[in-house]
Coordinates of C-alpha atoms in Angstrom, one line a residue:
M1 CA 0.0 0.0 0.0
A2 CA 2.7 2.5 1.0
T3 CA 4.7 1.6 -2.1
E4 CA 1.6 2.0 -4.3
D5 CA 0.8 5.4 -2.8
K6 CA 4.4 6.6 -3.3
K7 CA 4.2 5.5 -6.9
I8 CA 1.0 7.4 -7.5
D9 CA 2.5 10.5 -5.8
D10 CA 5.6 10.3 -7.8
R11 CA 3.6 10.0 -11.0
Q12 CA 1.5 13.1 -10.1
E13 CA 4.1 15.4 -8.7
D14 CA 2.4 18.6 -7.9
P15 CA 4.2 21.7 -9.3
G16 CA 2.3 23.9 -6.8
L17 CA -0.8 24.3 -4.7
F18 CA -2.9 24.5 -7.9
E19 CA -1.6 24.4 -11.4
R20 CA -1.8 27.6 -13.3
D21 CA -4.2 27.9 -16.1
V22 CA -1.3 28.0 -18.6
G23 CA 2.4 27.7 -18.3
M24 CA 2.6 24.4 -16.4
N25 CA 6.0 22.8 -16.8
E26 CA 5.9 20.7 -20.0
D27 CA 8.0 17.9 -18.5
V28 CA 5.5 17.4 -15.8
R29 CA 2.7 17.3 -18.4
T30 CA 4.6 14.7 -20.4
I31 CA 5.2 12.6 -17.3
Q32 CA 1.5 12.8 -16.3
S33 CA 0.1 12.0 -19.8
S34 CA 2.5 9.1 -20.3
S35 CA 1.7 7.3 -17.0
V36 CA -1.9 8.2 -16.0
G37 CA -3.0 4.7 -17.0
D38 CA -1.1 3.3 -14.0
A39 CA -3.4 4.9 -11.4
E40 CA -5.9 2.8 -9.5
D41 CA -9.6 3.6 -9.4
I42 CA -11.0 3.2 -5.9
L43 CA -13.8 0.8 -6.8
A44 CA -12.1 -0.9 -9.7
L45 CA -11.6 -4.3 -7.9
Q46 CA -15.2 -4.5 -6.6
D47 CA -16.5 -6.7 -9.5
L48 CA -18.9 -4.1 -10.7
D49 CA -20.0 -3.6 -14.4
P50 CA -16.8 -4.4 -16.3
A51 CA -17.7 -2.0 -19.2
L52 CA -18.3 0.8 -16.7
N53 CA -15.0 0.1 -14.9
A54 CA -13.1 0.1 -18.1
K55 CA -14.7 3.3 -19.3
M56 CA -14.3 5.0 -15.9
H57 CA -10.6 4.2 -16.1
L58 CA -10.3 5.9 -19.5
V59 CA -12.3 8.9 -18.4
N60 CA -10.1 9.3 -15.2
N61 CA -7.0 9.1 -17.4
A62 CA -8.4 11.9 -19.6
I63 CA -9.3 14.1 -16.6
D64 CA -5.8 13.6 -15.2
E65 CA -4.3 14.3 -18.6
I66 CA -6.0 17.6 -18.7
G67 CA -5.2 18.5 -15.1
W68 CA -6.3 21.5 -13.1
T69 CA -7.5 24.5 -15.1
N70 CA -9.3 27.8 -14.6
Y71 CA -12.5 25.9 -15.2
H72 CA -11.8 24.1 -11.9
W73 CA -11.2 27.4 -10.2
K74 CA -14.6 28.5 -11.3
L75 CA -16.2 25.3 -10.1
F76 CA -14.5 25.7 -6.8
V77 CA -16.0 29.1 -6.3
L78 CA -19.5 28.3 -7.7
N79 CA -19.8 25.0 -5.8
G80 CA -18.5 26.7 -2.8
F81 CA -21.5 29.0 -2.9
G82 CA -23.6 26.0 -2.2
Y83 CA -21.7 25.1 0.9
A84 CA -22.0 28.8 2.1
V85 CA -25.8 28.8 1.5
D86 CA -26.3 25.5 3.4
S87 CA -24.6 27.0 6.5
L88 CA -26.2 30.3 6.0
V89 CA -29.7 28.8 5.9
L90 CA -29.2 26.9 9.2
L91 CA -27.9 30.0 11.0
L92 CA -30.4 32.4 9.5
Q93 CA -33.4 30.5 10.9
S94 CA -31.9 30.2 14.3
N95 CA -30.9 33.9 14.4
I96 CA -34.1 35.4 13.2
A97 CA -36.5 33.0 15.0
A98 CA -36.4 34.9 18.4
P99 CA -37.1 38.4 17.1
A100 CA -39.8 37.1 14.6
F101 CA -41.5 35.0 17.4
K102 CA -41.5 38.1 19.5
E103 CA -43.2 40.2 16.7
F104 CA -45.8 37.5 16.1
G105 CA -46.9 37.5 19.8
E106 CA -45.0 34.4 20.8
I107 CA -47.9 32.3 19.6
G108 CA -47.0 28.8 18.3
Y109 CA -44.3 26.2 18.6
V110 CA -41.1 28.0 19.7
N111 CA -38.7 25.8 17.7
A112 CA -40.9 25.6 14.7
Q113 CA -38.4 27.3 12.4
T114 CA -35.6 24.9 13.3
V115 CA -37.9 22.0 12.6
A116 CA -39.1 23.6 9.3
A117 CA -35.5 24.2 8.1
Y118 CA -34.4 20.6 8.8
V119 CA -37.6 19.1 7.3
G120 CA -37.0 21.2 4.1
M121 CA -33.3 20.2 4.0
L122 CA -34.3 16.5 4.5
L123 CA -36.7 16.6 1.6
G124 CA -34.3 18.5 -0.5
A125 CA -31.4 16.1 0.1
L126 CA -33.6 13.1 -0.8
F127 CA -35.3 14.7 -3.8
W128 CA -32.4 16.4 -5.4
G129 CA -30.0 13.5 -4.6
M130 CA -32.1 10.9 -6.2
S131 CA -33.2 13.1 -9.1
A132 CA -29.5 14.0 -9.9
D133 CA -28.8 10.3 -10.5
I134 CA -31.9 10.0 -12.7
I135 CA -32.1 13.2 -14.8
G136 CA -28.5 14.4 -14.3
R137 CA -26.5 16.8 -12.1
R138 CA -26.9 19.9 -14.3
W139 CA -30.5 20.8 -13.7
A140 CA -30.4 20.3 -9.9
F141 CA -27.2 22.3 -9.8
N142 CA -28.7 25.3 -11.6
I143 CA -32.2 25.3 -10.0
S144 CA -31.7 24.5 -6.3
L145 CA -29.8 27.6 -5.4
F146 CA -32.3 29.8 -7.2
I147 CA -35.2 28.3 -5.2
S148 CA -33.3 29.1 -1.9
S149 CA -32.7 32.7 -2.9
V150 CA -36.4 33.4 -3.8
A151 CA -37.7 31.7 -0.7
T152 CA -35.3 33.6 1.5
I153 CA -36.4 36.9 0.2
V154 CA -40.1 36.0 0.6
C155 CA -39.4 35.0 4.2
G156 CA -38.6 38.6 4.9
A157 CA -42.2 39.5 4.0
A158 CA -43.9 36.7 6.1
P159 CA -47.0 38.0 7.8
N160 CA -47.2 35.3 10.5
W161 CA -45.3 32.5 12.2
A162 CA -46.8 29.7 10.2
S163 CA -46.1 31.3 6.8
L164 CA -42.5 32.0 7.9
G165 CA -42.1 28.3 8.7
F166 CA -43.4 27.3 5.3
F167 CA -40.9 29.5 3.4
I168 CA -38.1 28.5 5.7
A169 CA -38.8 24.9 4.8
L170 CA -38.7 25.9 1.1
V171 CA -35.3 27.6 1.7
G172 CA -34.1 24.4 3.2
F173 CA -35.5 22.4 0.3
G174 CA -33.3 24.3 -2.2
A175 CA -30.2 24.5 0.0
G176 CA -30.4 20.9 1.1
G177 CA -30.4 19.5 -2.4
N178 CA -27.8 22.0 -3.5
L179 CA -25.3 20.7 -1.0
I180 CA -25.5 17.2 -2.5
L181 CA -24.6 18.5 -6.0
D182 CA -21.7 20.7 -4.9
T183 CA -19.4 17.8 -3.9
T184 CA -20.7 15.6 -6.7
V185 CA -20.2 18.0 -9.6
F186 CA -16.8 19.2 -8.4
L187 CA -15.5 15.7 -7.8
E188 CA -16.6 14.4 -11.2
Y189 CA -14.4 17.0 -12.9
L190 CA -11.4 16.9 -10.6
P191 CA -8.0 15.4 -11.6
S192 CA -7.0 12.7 -9.1
N193 CA -4.0 14.5 -7.7
K194 CA -6.3 17.4 -6.7
Q195 CA -9.1 15.4 -5.0
W196 CA -8.0 16.9 -1.7
A197 CA -9.5 20.1 -3.0
L198 CA -12.9 18.6 -2.3
T199 CA -12.1 18.8 1.4
F200 CA -10.7 22.3 0.9
L201 CA -14.1 23.2 -0.6
A202 CA -15.7 23.0 2.9
C203 CA -14.0 26.2 3.9
W204 CA -17.0 27.9 2.1
W205 CA -19.1 26.4 4.9
G206 CA -17.3 28.7 7.4
I207 CA -17.4 31.6 5.0
G208 CA -21.2 31.2 4.9
Q209 CA -21.4 31.2 8.6
A210 CA -19.1 34.3 8.9
V211 CA -21.2 36.2 6.3
T212 CA -24.3 35.3 8.3
G213 CA -22.7 36.6 11.5
F214 CA -21.8 39.9 9.9
I215 CA -25.3 40.4 8.4
C216 CA -27.0 39.6 11.7
W217 CA -24.5 41.8 13.6
G218 CA -25.5 44.7 11.4
F219 CA -29.3 44.3 11.5
L220 CA -30.1 42.6 14.9
V221 CA -28.2 45.0 17.1
P222 CA -29.6 48.6 16.4
T223 CA -32.5 49.3 18.7
E224 CA -34.5 51.1 16.1
W225 CA -34.9 47.8 14.2
N226 CA -35.4 45.5 17.1
C227 CA -38.1 45.3 19.8
D228 CA -37.4 45.0 23.5
S229 CA -40.4 43.0 24.5
V230 CA -43.4 41.1 23.1
D231 CA -45.8 43.5 24.7
N232 CA -44.8 46.3 22.3
C233 CA -43.5 44.9 19.1
P234 CA -45.2 46.2 16.0
R235 CA -43.8 45.3 12.6
E236 CA -42.4 48.7 11.9
S237 CA -40.3 48.6 15.1
N238 CA -39.0 45.1 14.4
Q239 CA -37.6 45.2 10.8
G240 CA -34.1 43.9 11.7
W241 CA -34.8 40.2 11.1
R242 CA -36.6 41.1 7.9
Y243 CA -33.6 43.1 6.6
V244 CA -31.5 40.0 7.4
M245 CA -33.6 37.8 5.2
Y246 CA -33.8 40.4 2.4
T247 CA -30.1 40.9 2.4
S248 CA -29.2 37.2 2.6
G249 CA -31.8 36.4 -0.1
A250 CA -30.4 39.0 -2.5
L251 CA -26.9 37.6 -1.9
V252 CA -27.9 34.1 -2.7
F253 CA -29.8 35.3 -5.8
V254 CA -26.6 36.8 -7.1
M255 CA -24.8 33.5 -6.4
S256 CA -27.5 31.6 -8.3
I257 CA -27.2 33.9 -11.3
A258 CA -23.4 33.6 -11.3
R259 CA -23.8 29.8 -11.5
I260 CA -25.6 30.1 -14.8
T261 CA -23.6 32.9 -16.4
V262 CA -20.0 32.3 -15.2
V263 CA -19.9 28.6 -16.1
H264 CA -22.2 27.1 -18.7
L265 CA -22.1 23.7 -16.9
Q266 CA -22.2 20.7 -19.1
E267 CA -23.4 17.4 -17.7
T268 CA -20.5 15.7 -15.8
P269 CA -18.5 13.1 -17.7
K270 CA -19.0 10.4 -15.1
Y271 CA -22.8 10.8 -15.2
R272 CA -22.7 10.5 -18.9
L273 CA -20.8 7.2 -18.7
G274 CA -23.9 5.7 -17.0
T275 CA -26.3 7.0 -19.6
G276 CA -24.3 5.9 -22.6
E277 CA -23.7 9.5 -23.9
D278 CA -20.1 8.7 -24.8
A279 CA -19.9 11.1 -27.7
E280 CA -21.1 14.0 -25.6
L281 CA -18.7 13.0 -22.9
V282 CA -15.7 13.0 -25.3
E283 CA -16.9 16.4 -26.7
T284 CA -17.1 17.9 -23.2
L285 CA -13.6 16.9 -22.2
H286 CA -12.1 17.9 -25.5
S287 CA -13.7 21.3 -25.3
I288 CA -12.1 21.9 -21.9
A289 CA -8.7 20.6 -23.1
K290 CA -8.9 22.9 -26.2
R291 CA -10.0 25.9 -24.2
Y292 CA -7.0 25.6 -21.8
N293 CA -4.4 24.3 -24.2
R294 CA -4.2 20.9 -22.6
P295 CA -3.8 17.4 -24.2
C296 CA -6.7 14.9 -24.2
S297 CA -6.2 11.6 -25.9
L298 CA -9.7 10.1 -25.1
T299 CA -11.6 9.1 -28.2
L300 CA -15.1 7.7 -28.8
E301 CA -13.5 4.6 -30.4
K302 CA -11.7 3.8 -27.1
L303 CA -14.9 4.0 -25.1
D304 CA -16.9 1.9 -27.6
A305 CA -14.3 -0.8 -27.4
C306 CA -15.0 -1.2 -23.7
G307 CA -18.6 -2.4 -24.3
T308 CA -22.0 -1.2 -23.1
V309 CA -22.8 -0.1 -19.6
R310 CA -25.8 -2.0 -18.4
T311 CA -26.0 -1.5 -14.6
A312 CA -26.4 2.3 -14.2
H313 CA -30.0 2.8 -15.2
S314 CA -33.3 0.9 -15.9
E315 CA -35.1 0.8 -19.2
S316 CA -37.5 3.5 -17.9
R317 CA -35.7 6.4 -16.2
F318 CA -38.8 7.5 -14.3
S319 CA -39.8 4.3 -12.5
F320 CA -39.5 2.5 -9.2
Q321 CA -37.1 0.1 -10.9
E322 CA -34.8 3.1 -11.5
S323 CA -34.8 4.1 -7.9
Y324 CA -34.2 0.5 -6.8
I325 CA -31.2 0.3 -9.1
H326 CA -29.6 3.4 -7.5
L327 CA -30.4 2.1 -3.9
S328 CA -29.2 -1.4 -4.5
G329 CA -26.1 -0.1 -6.3
L330 CA -24.9 1.3 -3.0
F331 CA -24.8 -2.3 -1.7
A332 CA -23.5 -3.9 -4.9
T333 CA -20.8 -5.8 -3.0
K334 CA -20.2 -6.6 0.7
K335 CA -17.4 -4.1 1.0
I336 CA -19.3 -1.3 -0.7
G337 CA -22.4 -2.1 1.4
I338 CA -20.4 -1.9 4.6
S339 CA -18.8 1.4 3.5
T340 CA -22.3 2.9 2.7
A341 CA -23.7 1.8 6.0
L342 CA -20.8 3.2 8.0
I343 CA -21.0 6.5 6.1
W344 CA -24.7 6.8 6.8
L345 CA -24.2 6.0 10.5
S346 CA -21.4 8.7 10.7
W347 CA -23.7 11.3 9.2
T348 CA -26.5 10.2 11.7
L349 CA -24.2 10.6 14.7
I350 CA -22.8 14.0 13.8
G351 CA -26.3 15.1 12.9
L352 CA -27.3 14.4 16.5
A353 CA -24.1 15.6 18.3
Y354 CA -23.5 18.9 16.5
P355 CA -27.0 20.6 16.8
L356 CA -27.7 19.0 20.2
F357 CA -24.6 20.4 21.7
Y358 CA -25.6 23.9 20.7
V359 CA -29.2 23.3 21.8
F360 CA -28.0 22.7 25.4
L361 CA -25.0 25.0 25.4
N362 CA -26.7 28.4 25.9
S363 CA -28.7 27.3 28.9
Y364 CA -25.8 25.5 30.4
L365 CA -23.4 28.4 30.0
A366 CA -26.0 30.8 31.4
S367 CA -26.3 28.7 34.5
R368 CA -22.6 28.9 34.9
G369 CA -22.4 32.7 34.6
A370 CA -20.5 32.6 31.3
Y371 CA -22.8 35.3 29.8
D372 CA -22.6 37.7 32.7
G373 CA -21.9 41.2 31.5
V374 CA -22.2 40.3 27.8
G375 CA -24.4 42.7 25.8
T376 CA -26.0 42.4 22.4
F377 CA -23.1 43.9 20.6
E378 CA -20.6 41.6 22.3
T379 CA -22.8 38.6 21.6
W380 CA -22.8 39.1 17.9
R381 CA -19.1 40.0 17.8
N382 CA -18.3 36.7 19.6
Y383 CA -20.7 34.9 17.3
T384 CA -18.9 36.3 14.2
L385 CA -15.4 35.5 15.6
T386 CA -16.5 31.9 16.2
N387 CA -17.8 31.5 12.7
I388 CA -14.7 33.0 11.1
S389 CA -12.6 30.4 13.0
G390 CA -14.6 27.7 11.3
V391 CA -13.2 28.7 7.9
F392 CA -9.7 27.4 8.6
G393 CA -10.6 23.9 9.8
P394 CA -11.1 22.5 6.3
V395 CA -8.0 24.3 5.1
L396 CA -5.9 22.3 7.6
A397 CA -8.0 19.2 6.8
A398 CA -7.2 19.5 3.1
W399 CA -3.5 19.5 3.9
M400 CA -3.8 16.6 6.4
C401 CA -5.8 14.3 4.1
N402 CA -3.2 14.6 1.4
L403 CA -0.5 13.1 3.7
S404 CA 0.1 9.4 3.0
F405 CA 0.2 8.4 6.7
L406 CA -3.1 10.1 7.4
G407 CA -5.3 10.1 4.3
R408 CA -9.0 10.9 4.7
K409 CA -9.7 8.3 7.3
Y410 CA -7.2 9.4 10.0
T411 CA -7.8 13.1 9.3
M412 CA -11.4 12.4 10.4
V413 CA -10.2 10.4 13.4
I414 CA -7.9 13.3 14.5
G415 CA -10.6 15.9 13.9
A416 CA -13.2 13.9 15.9
L417 CA -10.9 13.2 18.8
I418 CA -9.8 16.8 19.2
T419 CA -13.4 18.0 19.0
M420 CA -14.3 15.5 21.7
A421 CA -11.6 16.8 23.9
F422 CA -12.8 20.4 23.6
F423 CA -16.4 19.3 24.2
F424 CA -15.4 17.7 27.5
A425 CA -13.3 20.8 28.4
Y426 CA -16.2 23.1 27.7
T427 CA -17.9 21.9 30.9
S428 CA -15.3 24.0 32.8
V429 CA -16.2 27.3 31.0
S430 CA -17.4 30.0 33.5
T431 CA -16.3 33.3 32.0
P432 CA -17.1 35.1 28.7
A433 CA -13.5 35.0 27.6
Q434 CA -13.3 31.3 28.1
N435 CA -16.6 30.9 26.2
V436 CA -15.2 32.7 23.2
G437 CA -11.9 30.8 23.2
F438 CA -13.5 27.4 23.4
S439 CA -16.2 28.3 20.9
C440 CA -13.5 29.3 18.3
A441 CA -11.5 26.2 19.0
I442 CA -14.5 23.9 18.6
A443 CA -15.6 25.7 15.4
F444 CA -12.1 25.1 13.9
C445 CA -11.7 21.5 15.0
I446 CA -15.2 20.3 14.2
N447 CA -14.8 21.4 10.6
I448 CA -11.7 19.2 10.2
Y449 CA -13.9 16.2 10.7
Y450 CA -17.0 17.6 9.0
G451 CA -15.2 19.0 6.0
T452 CA -13.4 15.7 5.4
L453 CA -16.6 13.6 5.8
Y454 CA -18.3 15.8 3.3
A455 CA -15.5 15.1 0.8
Y456 CA -15.0 11.4 1.7
T457 CA -18.7 10.5 1.2
P458 CA -18.9 11.1 -2.6
E459 CA -15.3 9.9 -3.2
V460 CA -16.1 6.3 -2.2
L461 CA -19.6 6.0 -3.6
P462 CA -20.2 4.5 -7.1
S463 CA -20.6 7.3 -9.7
A464 CA -23.9 6.1 -11.1
H465 CA -25.4 6.1 -7.6
R466 CA -23.3 8.8 -6.0
A467 CA -25.9 11.6 -5.6
T468 CA -28.5 9.1 -4.2
G469 CA -26.0 7.8 -1.5
N470 CA -24.9 11.3 -0.7
G471 CA -28.5 12.5 -0.4
I472 CA -29.5 9.7 2.0
A473 CA -26.4 10.4 4.1
V474 CA -27.2 14.1 4.4
G475 CA -30.9 13.1 5.0
C476 CA -29.8 11.0 8.0
N477 CA -28.1 14.1 9.3
R478 CA -31.2 16.2 8.9
I479 CA -33.5 13.7 10.7
M480 CA -31.2 14.0 13.7
G481 CA -31.5 17.8 13.5
I482 CA -35.2 17.5 13.8
I483 CA -34.9 15.3 16.8
S484 CA -32.5 17.8 18.5
A485 CA -35.1 20.6 18.1
V486 CA -37.8 18.4 19.7
V487 CA -35.4 17.5 22.6
A488 CA -34.6 21.1 23.2
S489 CA -38.3 21.8 23.8
T490 CA -38.9 18.9 26.2
S491 CA -35.6 18.5 28.2
N492 CA -33.7 20.2 30.9
T493 CA -31.1 22.2 29.0
A494 CA -29.1 23.4 32.0
T495 CA -27.5 20.0 32.9
V496 CA -24.0 18.9 31.9
V497 CA -25.0 15.3 31.0
P498 CA -26.0 16.0 27.3
I499 CA -22.6 17.8 26.7
Y500 CA -20.8 14.6 27.8
I501 CA -23.1 12.5 25.6
C502 CA -22.3 14.7 22.6
A503 CA -18.6 14.4 23.3
A504 CA -18.9 10.6 23.5
L505 CA -20.6 10.6 20.1
Y506 CA -17.5 12.1 18.6
L507 CA -15.4 9.3 20.1
A508 CA -17.8 6.9 18.3
M509 CA -17.3 8.9 15.0
A510 CA -13.5 8.6 15.4
G511 CA -13.9 4.8 15.8
L512 CA -16.1 4.5 12.7
A513 CA -13.7 6.6 10.6
A514 CA -10.8 4.3 11.5
V515 CA -12.7 1.2 10.2
F516 CA -14.0 2.7 7.0
P517 CA -13.1 0.0 4.3
F518 CA -11.9 2.5 1.6
E519 CA -9.1 5.0 1.8
P520 CA -9.3 7.4 -1.2
Y521 CA -5.7 8.8 -0.8
G522 CA -3.7 7.9 -3.8
R523 CA -6.7 6.5 -5.7
R524 CA -9.2 8.0 -8.1
S525 CA -13.0 8.2 -7.5
S526 CA -14.9 5.6 -9.6

């Protein structure tokens, strides 16, 4: 294994963090193009469709031959928007819920917006995930962000608590599906020696959180836009949360337009393998190669010689049989089935531990005096500092997961264990300064694990069923988010026990990561 990894690394020696669009050393290009066929595809030995395996190998060779280009930079930014919107949505509903509930007379279920957001994201993950394997990545990629933007703007005009919940769910529906496509689309265009960039992509999650913090800090602090009490809170005196939604919605709308105008996304090459669109696949890769002056030796004749792919779709694309094929494909072999189950379990555990910790945290810290003397301005300042800290976790994770002795698996192990340690240590927090320090440390460390898990999931799933498996994984996460909101309404949130439980869950996640059957380091996604 170590010898094989070294061989792959030597074969794909990196001339820099990212290759420049033009001007890459010609010797390096020659070495890469002459030996790309030696690389191993991660699922190549799993006795899947032999025609699909052979074609996948050729397509991976072609993508490696082209290398990193400005097209990938554009995808990095535009897919990163999806990460940012996902985190922005979750934080928006939690930040505007209290002032909105106050304006609407505090009538209704207090955690309704949290439940609505997670329900929307659950439905979005399942719907867009499965549909992306059936009709393609392109439509879901272009539409989902637009739905989120429009719904976010409409939320700002909501006349009551119930209508706000409906449109929050719609925001989550768009964002939840969008997140599935971000990693899938980016991965299916990535050269293998840059697959670590998929982990780096998660830094946009922290950027989205930071942007949310700045927006809320600007609109939820001024007294002229925010009511003091429910007894005197007319709409005209409580516009702050509405301005937050209008501003955020406009920002997401600009992102959605950029996706359509900056990159005219073609269907991904690996999706087209499953549909038999070999000619279109070759045309797409050759157009990228020509645009950026890169070699591409893939031909239609080479793909035709591999045979016909028969396991990726049913005869009728819109049928229960089609859905069954995508679900059963995630368990095509014992090893793939174990991998899929462990990934889904990991997403379930972090879906419970992450939100549940923050559900209990505020009440617990208040009982320990950690909020004494902290005003509204300081609260939002600290909140923004914490979110900014989360940007850098995936940056470190991207470097770690590209080290041969760590790879993706042990990067997740380290991230989970360090997060667990800080969770346990948080029980000793008793001052505002300690609270800020530990919050920033946890935001940084948790994104080492989270960012790597986001990247690892699509890397080890079969391409024809990747979006379905990814969607169900994220769906498991959202179900736990709904449960955490219900627990928050019915439990004693001032006790230390739930924090210990959440910390223990991270220990379990570290154990699961250590026994994942696939290690993507040095291998190409299939």
